[in-house]
Amino acid sequence: MLTEDQALVQCVVTWHPDGVGILFSIDHSVADGVGVDILLNQWSCMMRKQTDKPDIPVDFDHEAMYRGLGKVENEESNWFVDMVDSVDLSQQASSATGAIVESDPRSPKQVEESLRQNVHMFEITPESLGRLQSDMVATGTHVSVIRLAYALLWQRYMVCLSNGTQADDSPDHTCLINVIHSTRDMINQPYYIGNAVCPLYVQLPMPQIQKMSVTEVAEEIGQHMHKQTKSSWVSFLALMQDPIRYAKFLTVFGNPEAKQLTVSNITRLSFFSIDFGFGLPSFVTVYPALIPGFAVWLPLSSEGGIRMVWNIADDVFSGLVNDQMLAKYVNVVF
């Protein structure tokens, strides 16, 4: 949440003996990852005095995107929206981070400092992605490698959260994955600087996800991705338009006690090709939201691969470091 003295967009350029560092900060209400990518590309063209790039419209109006989806006559039932609507805000404590519970005696600043210490980095090389797909997918079938990566990280993270104990089917042992998606293609406005993201939630009982293969988990995720319709987007965007319902969503999204993995996947964006006149970048990273289980997936390099900047508690991190299945494909950086 911004205060009155905070800027929506900030940029700091630092000159080093061996290069230049650019720190760019933008509030999510202004632009999503695609919007930032468009903005940085256009800005870099201006810095290199390339004037042939067309102006990109700026759209801060989330309601316009909602209208752009059009009217849906028969809205489908959406279990996630129903879950959000069932939240009782009177039982929740507000905080600056969205990641504090009523029983937590710490101040929001103490919580934020603690969460910053929980940021870790993992990498999957292009070669490891190739091995993941060849190991997990039978000949003649197709499961996208990115869904296999979602499945691998979700399953191993849930196993570490359970500390190896056998879980039951109670709601407390329901596992969630939230893959943040864009509605740009659906509203036929792919090129503008704005925010057009909606979450895609998938849920599985802990006992089930513990027993499934990575391929089975990936197929489950894929089935839900294919079920996304204009109706489901409208249902969620209607929730986003209501301040009370949006507050309930943030309570679910930032629940530190939930068994939840949230992935903001921006691996397909062109950050490694953005040149402000200093040459192509050698390293790109994005800081994740200070919410347990939140991960930003970036391109590892111009050659592909995935760099994951992930907010996870130290005890869960230790479990992931020692997880033999994860170690076959994922490198721990810190």
Short mmCIF file of C-alpha atoms in Angstrom, two decimals, residues 3-334:
data_model
loop_
_atom_site.label_atom_id
_atom_site.label_comp_id
_atom_site.label_asym_id
_atom_site.label_seq_id
_atom_site.Cartn_x
_atom_site.Cartn_y
_atom_site.Cartn_z
CA THR A 3 1.73 6.29 1.35
CA GLU A 4 1.37 9.87 0.18
CA ASP A 5 5.11 10.44 -0.06
CA GLN A 6 5.82 7.32 -2.18
CA ALA A 7 6.13 7.46 -5.95
CA LEU A 8 4.22 5.21 -8.33
CA VAL A 9 7.35 4.84 -10.48
CA GLN A 10 10.97 5.15 -9.35
CA CYS A 11 14.27 4.58 -11.12
CA VAL A 12 17.85 4.66 -9.83
CA VAL A 13 20.84 4.39 -12.18
CA THR A 14 24.16 3.40 -10.57
CA TRP A 15 27.47 3.61 -12.41
CA HIS A 16 29.97 0.87 -11.54
CA PRO A 17 33.58 0.48 -12.76
CA ASP A 18 32.53 -2.51 -14.87
CA GLY A 19 29.01 -1.54 -15.89
CA VAL A 20 25.71 0.12 -15.07
CA GLY A 21 22.96 -0.98 -12.70
CA ILE A 22 19.35 0.11 -13.23
CA LEU A 23 16.89 -0.29 -10.35
CA PHE A 24 13.32 0.17 -11.54
CA SER A 25 10.32 0.17 -9.20
CA ILE A 26 6.69 0.48 -10.25
CA ASP A 27 3.46 0.06 -8.31
CA HIS A 28 1.41 -2.92 -9.48
CA SER A 29 -1.64 -0.69 -9.89
CA VAL A 30 0.18 1.03 -12.77
CA ALA A 31 1.38 -1.99 -14.72
CA ASP A 32 1.75 -5.75 -14.68
CA GLY A 33 4.83 -7.61 -15.93
CA VAL A 34 3.82 -7.31 -19.58
CA GLY A 35 3.13 -3.60 -19.11
CA VAL A 36 6.56 -3.08 -17.52
CA ASP A 37 8.16 -4.99 -20.39
CA ILE A 38 6.41 -2.75 -22.94
CA LEU A 39 7.32 0.39 -20.98
CA LEU A 40 11.01 -0.53 -20.64
CA ASN A 41 11.28 -1.48 -24.31
CA GLN A 42 9.77 1.81 -25.43
CA TRP A 43 11.85 3.78 -22.98
CA SER A 44 15.06 2.05 -24.10
CA CYS A 45 14.23 2.88 -27.74
CA MET A 46 13.89 6.54 -26.78
CA MET A 47 17.26 6.42 -25.00
CA ARG A 48 18.85 5.04 -28.17
CA LYS A 49 17.00 7.73 -30.14
CA GLN A 50 14.96 5.20 -32.09
CA THR A 51 11.83 7.15 -32.96
CA ASP A 52 10.19 4.54 -35.19
CA LYS A 53 8.49 2.80 -32.26
CA PRO A 54 4.76 3.62 -32.02
CA ASP A 55 3.37 5.18 -28.86
CA ILE A 56 1.89 2.64 -26.48
CA PRO A 57 -1.37 3.69 -24.82
CA VAL A 58 -1.50 3.81 -21.04
CA ASP A 59 -4.59 2.39 -19.36
CA PHE A 60 -4.95 2.70 -15.59
CA ASP A 61 -8.66 1.86 -15.68
CA HIS A 62 -9.19 -1.68 -14.41
CA GLU A 63 -12.91 -1.24 -14.87
CA ALA A 64 -12.40 -0.65 -18.60
CA MET A 65 -10.81 -4.07 -18.84
CA TYR A 66 -13.78 -5.54 -17.01
CA ARG A 67 -16.15 -3.87 -19.49
CA GLY A 68 -13.98 -5.07 -22.37
CA LEU A 69 -14.75 -8.67 -21.49
CA GLY A 70 -18.39 -7.99 -22.23
CA LYS A 71 -21.49 -9.27 -20.50
CA VAL A 72 -21.71 -12.93 -19.60
CA GLU A 73 -25.23 -14.26 -19.32
CA ASN A 74 -24.60 -17.38 -17.24
CA GLU A 75 -21.65 -16.96 -14.95
CA GLU A 76 -20.07 -20.25 -13.91
CA SER A 77 -19.59 -21.23 -10.30
CA ASN A 78 -16.08 -20.30 -9.16
CA TRP A 79 -14.92 -22.14 -6.03
CA PHE A 80 -12.11 -19.66 -5.40
CA VAL A 81 -14.40 -16.63 -5.58
CA ASP A 82 -16.82 -18.42 -3.26
CA MET A 83 -13.97 -19.09 -0.82
CA VAL A 84 -12.94 -15.42 -0.89
CA ASP A 85 -16.52 -14.27 -0.30
CA SER A 86 -16.74 -16.55 2.75
CA VAL A 87 -13.89 -14.69 4.53
CA ASP A 88 -14.94 -12.86 7.69
CA LEU A 89 -12.90 -9.66 7.74
CA SER A 90 -13.86 -8.99 11.35
CA GLN A 91 -11.62 -11.91 12.31
CA GLN A 92 -8.63 -10.60 10.36
CA ALA A 93 -5.95 -8.14 11.40
CA SER A 94 -4.86 -5.57 8.85
CA SER A 95 -1.18 -4.97 8.12
CA ALA A 96 1.14 -3.24 5.72
CA THR A 97 2.43 -6.53 4.35
CA GLY A 98 -0.81 -8.51 4.18
CA ALA A 99 1.07 -11.33 5.88
CA ILE A 100 0.33 -10.91 9.57
CA VAL A 101 -2.22 -12.83 11.64
CA GLU A 102 -4.09 -11.53 14.66
CA SER A 103 -2.11 -13.72 17.04
CA ASP A 104 1.24 -12.36 15.78
CA PRO A 105 2.60 -9.86 18.36
CA ARG A 106 5.12 -8.32 15.96
CA SER A 107 4.71 -4.94 14.30
CA PRO A 108 4.22 -4.80 10.50
CA LYS A 109 7.81 -3.52 10.14
CA GLN A 110 9.18 -6.48 12.12
CA VAL A 111 7.14 -8.87 9.96
CA GLU A 112 8.45 -7.21 6.79
CA GLU A 113 12.08 -7.45 7.94
CA SER A 114 11.57 -11.11 8.80
CA LEU A 115 10.04 -11.87 5.41
CA ARG A 116 12.88 -10.12 3.56
CA GLN A 117 15.27 -12.58 5.18
CA ASN A 118 13.23 -15.44 3.72
CA VAL A 119 13.93 -14.58 0.07
CA HIS A 120 15.90 -17.34 -1.68
CA MET A 121 17.00 -17.96 -5.25
CA PHE A 122 16.79 -21.17 -7.30
CA GLU A 123 17.67 -21.87 -10.93
CA ILE A 124 16.63 -24.42 -13.55
CA THR A 125 18.98 -24.48 -16.52
CA PRO A 126 17.74 -25.13 -20.08
CA GLU A 127 19.42 -28.55 -19.90
CA SER A 128 17.60 -29.40 -16.66
CA LEU A 129 14.27 -28.38 -18.21
CA GLY A 130 14.99 -30.73 -21.10
CA ARG A 131 15.78 -33.59 -18.68
CA LEU A 132 12.64 -32.83 -16.67
CA GLN A 133 10.49 -33.21 -19.76
CA SER A 134 12.22 -36.35 -21.01
CA ASP A 135 12.09 -37.99 -17.56
CA MET A 136 8.46 -37.17 -16.81
CA VAL A 137 6.65 -37.45 -20.12
CA ALA A 138 6.13 -40.73 -21.95
CA THR A 139 6.96 -40.97 -25.65
CA GLY A 140 4.05 -39.87 -27.83
CA THR A 141 2.42 -37.66 -25.20
CA HIS A 142 2.83 -33.94 -24.57
CA VAL A 143 2.89 -31.96 -21.36
CA SER A 144 4.45 -28.50 -21.54
CA VAL A 145 7.74 -28.19 -19.69
CA ILE A 146 6.58 -25.05 -17.86
CA ARG A 147 3.63 -26.97 -16.38
CA LEU A 148 6.01 -29.74 -15.33
CA ALA A 149 8.09 -27.08 -13.58
CA TYR A 150 4.97 -25.71 -11.85
CA ALA A 151 4.07 -29.25 -10.77
CA LEU A 152 7.55 -30.14 -9.54
CA LEU A 153 7.91 -27.01 -7.41
CA TRP A 154 4.33 -27.17 -6.09
CA GLN A 155 4.53 -30.82 -5.09
CA ARG A 156 7.96 -30.65 -3.46
CA TYR A 157 7.06 -27.40 -1.65
CA MET A 158 3.88 -28.97 -0.28
CA VAL A 159 5.78 -32.06 0.86
CA CYS A 160 8.27 -29.85 2.72
CA LEU A 161 5.45 -27.82 4.28
CA SER A 162 3.94 -31.03 5.64
CA ASN A 163 7.30 -31.99 7.21
CA GLY A 164 6.89 -35.52 5.90
CA THR A 165 3.81 -36.19 8.02
CA GLN A 166 0.76 -37.95 6.64
CA ALA A 167 -1.98 -35.36 6.12
CA ASP A 168 -5.74 -35.90 6.10
CA ASP A 169 -8.40 -34.40 3.84
CA SER A 170 -9.36 -31.54 6.16
CA PRO A 171 -9.51 -27.97 4.75
CA ASP A 172 -6.35 -27.15 6.72
CA HIS A 173 -4.51 -29.64 4.52
CA THR A 174 -5.72 -28.31 1.18
CA CYS A 175 -2.86 -27.30 -1.13
CA LEU A 176 -3.22 -24.32 -3.45
CA ILE A 177 -1.21 -23.13 -6.42
CA ASN A 178 -1.86 -19.70 -7.88
CA VAL A 179 -0.43 -19.08 -11.35
CA ILE A 180 -0.89 -15.40 -12.20
CA HIS A 181 -2.33 -15.07 -15.71
CA SER A 182 -2.95 -12.20 -18.12
CA THR A 183 -6.32 -11.36 -19.66
CA ARG A 184 -4.81 -9.22 -22.42
CA ASP A 185 -5.51 -11.64 -25.25
CA MET A 186 -9.04 -12.28 -24.00
CA ILE A 187 -9.95 -8.60 -24.07
CA ASN A 188 -8.09 -8.17 -27.39
CA GLN A 189 -5.84 -5.43 -26.00
CA PRO A 190 -2.41 -7.05 -25.83
CA TYR A 191 -0.35 -3.86 -26.15
CA TYR A 192 -0.88 -1.27 -23.46
CA ILE A 193 0.79 -0.23 -20.23
CA GLY A 194 -1.58 -1.26 -17.47
CA ASN A 195 -2.51 -4.13 -15.19
CA ALA A 196 -4.42 -7.03 -16.75
CA VAL A 197 -3.58 -9.94 -14.47
CA CYS A 198 -5.89 -12.40 -12.77
CA PRO A 199 -4.97 -15.40 -10.61
CA LEU A 200 -5.60 -18.98 -11.64
CA TYR A 201 -6.05 -21.13 -8.53
CA VAL A 202 -5.86 -24.93 -8.44
CA GLN A 203 -6.48 -26.94 -5.26
CA LEU A 204 -5.61 -30.51 -4.27
CA PRO A 205 -5.82 -32.32 -0.92
CA MET A 206 -2.42 -32.84 0.67
CA PRO A 207 -2.68 -36.68 0.72
CA GLN A 208 -3.49 -36.67 -3.00
CA ILE A 209 -0.65 -34.38 -4.10
CA GLN A 210 1.81 -36.41 -1.99
CA LYS A 211 0.88 -39.59 -3.89
CA MET A 212 0.67 -38.15 -7.43
CA SER A 213 3.53 -38.16 -9.90
CA VAL A 214 4.88 -34.83 -11.16
CA THR A 215 3.30 -35.55 -14.56
CA GLU A 216 -0.11 -36.16 -12.96
CA VAL A 217 0.13 -32.89 -11.04
CA ALA A 218 1.10 -31.07 -14.27
CA GLU A 219 -1.88 -32.56 -16.08
CA GLU A 220 -4.17 -31.43 -13.23
CA ILE A 221 -2.83 -27.89 -13.54
CA GLY A 222 -3.27 -28.03 -17.32
CA GLN A 223 -6.90 -29.10 -17.04
CA HIS A 224 -7.70 -26.04 -14.93
CA MET A 225 -5.83 -23.74 -17.29
CA HIS A 226 -7.91 -24.99 -20.21
CA LYS A 227 -11.11 -24.38 -18.23
CA GLN A 228 -10.49 -20.64 -17.91
CA THR A 229 -13.33 -18.84 -19.71
CA LYS A 230 -14.61 -15.33 -20.13
CA SER A 231 -17.14 -16.13 -17.41
CA SER A 232 -14.47 -17.11 -14.87
CA TRP A 233 -12.47 -13.96 -15.62
CA VAL A 234 -15.56 -11.78 -15.28
CA SER A 235 -16.33 -13.45 -11.96
CA PHE A 236 -12.89 -12.62 -10.60
CA LEU A 237 -12.74 -9.11 -12.06
CA ALA A 238 -16.10 -8.31 -10.48
CA LEU A 239 -14.52 -9.30 -7.18
CA MET A 240 -11.61 -6.92 -7.87
CA GLN A 241 -14.01 -4.00 -8.40
CA ASP A 242 -15.51 -4.27 -4.91
CA PRO A 243 -13.28 -2.83 -2.14
CA ILE A 244 -14.60 -5.18 0.55
CA ARG A 245 -14.33 -8.28 -1.62
CA TYR A 246 -10.84 -7.18 -2.75
CA ALA A 247 -9.80 -6.86 0.91
CA LYS A 248 -11.03 -10.43 1.42
CA PHE A 249 -8.97 -11.57 -1.58
CA LEU A 250 -5.82 -9.98 -0.14
CA THR A 251 -6.47 -11.84 3.11
CA VAL A 252 -6.51 -15.16 1.23
CA PHE A 253 -3.62 -14.17 -1.06
CA GLY A 254 -1.38 -13.10 1.83
CA ASN A 255 -2.28 -15.77 4.36
CA PRO A 256 1.06 -16.86 5.91
CA GLU A 257 -0.47 -20.07 7.27
CA ALA A 258 -1.89 -21.32 3.96
CA LYS A 259 -0.32 -24.21 2.07
CA GLN A 260 -0.02 -22.11 -1.05
CA LEU A 261 2.46 -21.52 -3.85
CA THR A 262 2.00 -18.36 -5.92
CA VAL A 263 3.94 -18.03 -9.18
CA SER A 264 4.34 -14.83 -11.16
CA ASN A 265 5.87 -16.25 -14.34
CA ILE A 266 7.54 -13.61 -16.51
CA THR A 267 10.02 -15.93 -18.22
CA ARG A 268 8.66 -15.05 -21.68
CA LEU A 269 9.26 -11.32 -21.35
CA SER A 270 12.11 -9.64 -23.18
CA PHE A 271 14.13 -8.22 -20.29
CA PHE A 272 17.42 -9.60 -21.64
CA SER A 273 16.97 -7.76 -24.95
CA ILE A 274 16.35 -4.30 -23.42
CA ASP A 275 19.24 -1.95 -24.20
CA PHE A 276 19.28 1.62 -22.83
CA GLY A 277 22.49 2.34 -24.71
CA PHE A 278 24.78 0.56 -22.24
CA GLY A 279 24.58 -2.85 -23.92
CA LEU A 280 22.39 -5.85 -23.21
CA PRO A 281 21.90 -6.76 -19.53
CA SER A 282 23.96 -9.60 -18.05
CA PHE A 283 21.74 -10.06 -14.99
CA VAL A 284 18.03 -9.39 -14.40
CA THR A 285 16.01 -10.02 -11.28
CA VAL A 286 12.69 -9.01 -9.72
CA TYR A 287 12.01 -8.92 -5.98
CA PRO A 288 9.02 -11.04 -4.91
CA ALA A 289 6.07 -9.90 -2.84
CA LEU A 290 6.70 -10.35 0.88
CA ILE A 291 4.21 -13.20 1.17
CA PRO A 292 5.24 -16.75 2.18
CA GLY A 293 5.19 -18.99 -0.88
CA PHE A 294 5.34 -16.16 -3.44
CA ALA A 295 7.83 -16.72 -6.28
CA VAL A 296 8.79 -14.67 -9.32
CA TRP A 297 10.02 -16.74 -12.26
CA LEU A 298 12.41 -14.91 -14.58
CA PRO A 299 14.41 -15.99 -17.61
CA LEU A 300 17.75 -17.36 -16.43
CA SER A 301 19.53 -15.93 -19.45
CA SER A 302 18.94 -15.09 -23.10
CA GLU A 303 19.38 -18.83 -23.74
CA GLY A 304 16.37 -19.79 -21.61
CA GLY A 305 15.99 -21.51 -18.27
CA ILE A 306 14.27 -20.21 -15.14
CA ARG A 307 15.54 -18.11 -12.24
CA MET A 308 13.16 -18.29 -9.27
CA VAL A 309 13.21 -15.63 -6.56
CA TRP A 310 11.11 -17.22 -3.84
CA ASN A 311 9.88 -16.15 -0.40
CA ILE A 312 9.97 -19.23 1.84
CA ALA A 313 10.59 -19.83 5.53
CA ASP A 314 14.01 -21.12 6.58
CA ASP A 315 12.78 -24.50 7.80
CA VAL A 316 10.97 -25.14 4.50
CA PHE A 317 14.03 -23.92 2.58
CA SER A 318 16.16 -26.49 4.41
CA GLY A 319 13.70 -29.19 3.39
CA LEU A 320 13.86 -28.12 -0.26
CA VAL A 321 17.67 -28.05 -0.22
CA ASN A 322 17.68 -31.69 0.96
CA ASP A 323 14.87 -32.86 -1.32
CA GLN A 324 16.40 -35.45 -3.68
CA MET A 325 13.68 -35.13 -6.33
CA LEU A 326 14.10 -31.35 -6.52
CA ALA A 327 17.90 -31.57 -6.56
CA LYS A 328 17.79 -33.56 -9.82
CA TYR A 329 16.55 -30.52 -11.72
CA VAL A 330 16.86 -27.39 -9.55
CA ASN A 331 20.02 -25.63 -8.40
CA VAL A 332 19.98 -23.70 -5.10
CA VAL A 333 21.78 -20.34 -5.41
CA PHE A 334 21.15 -19.05 -1.89
#
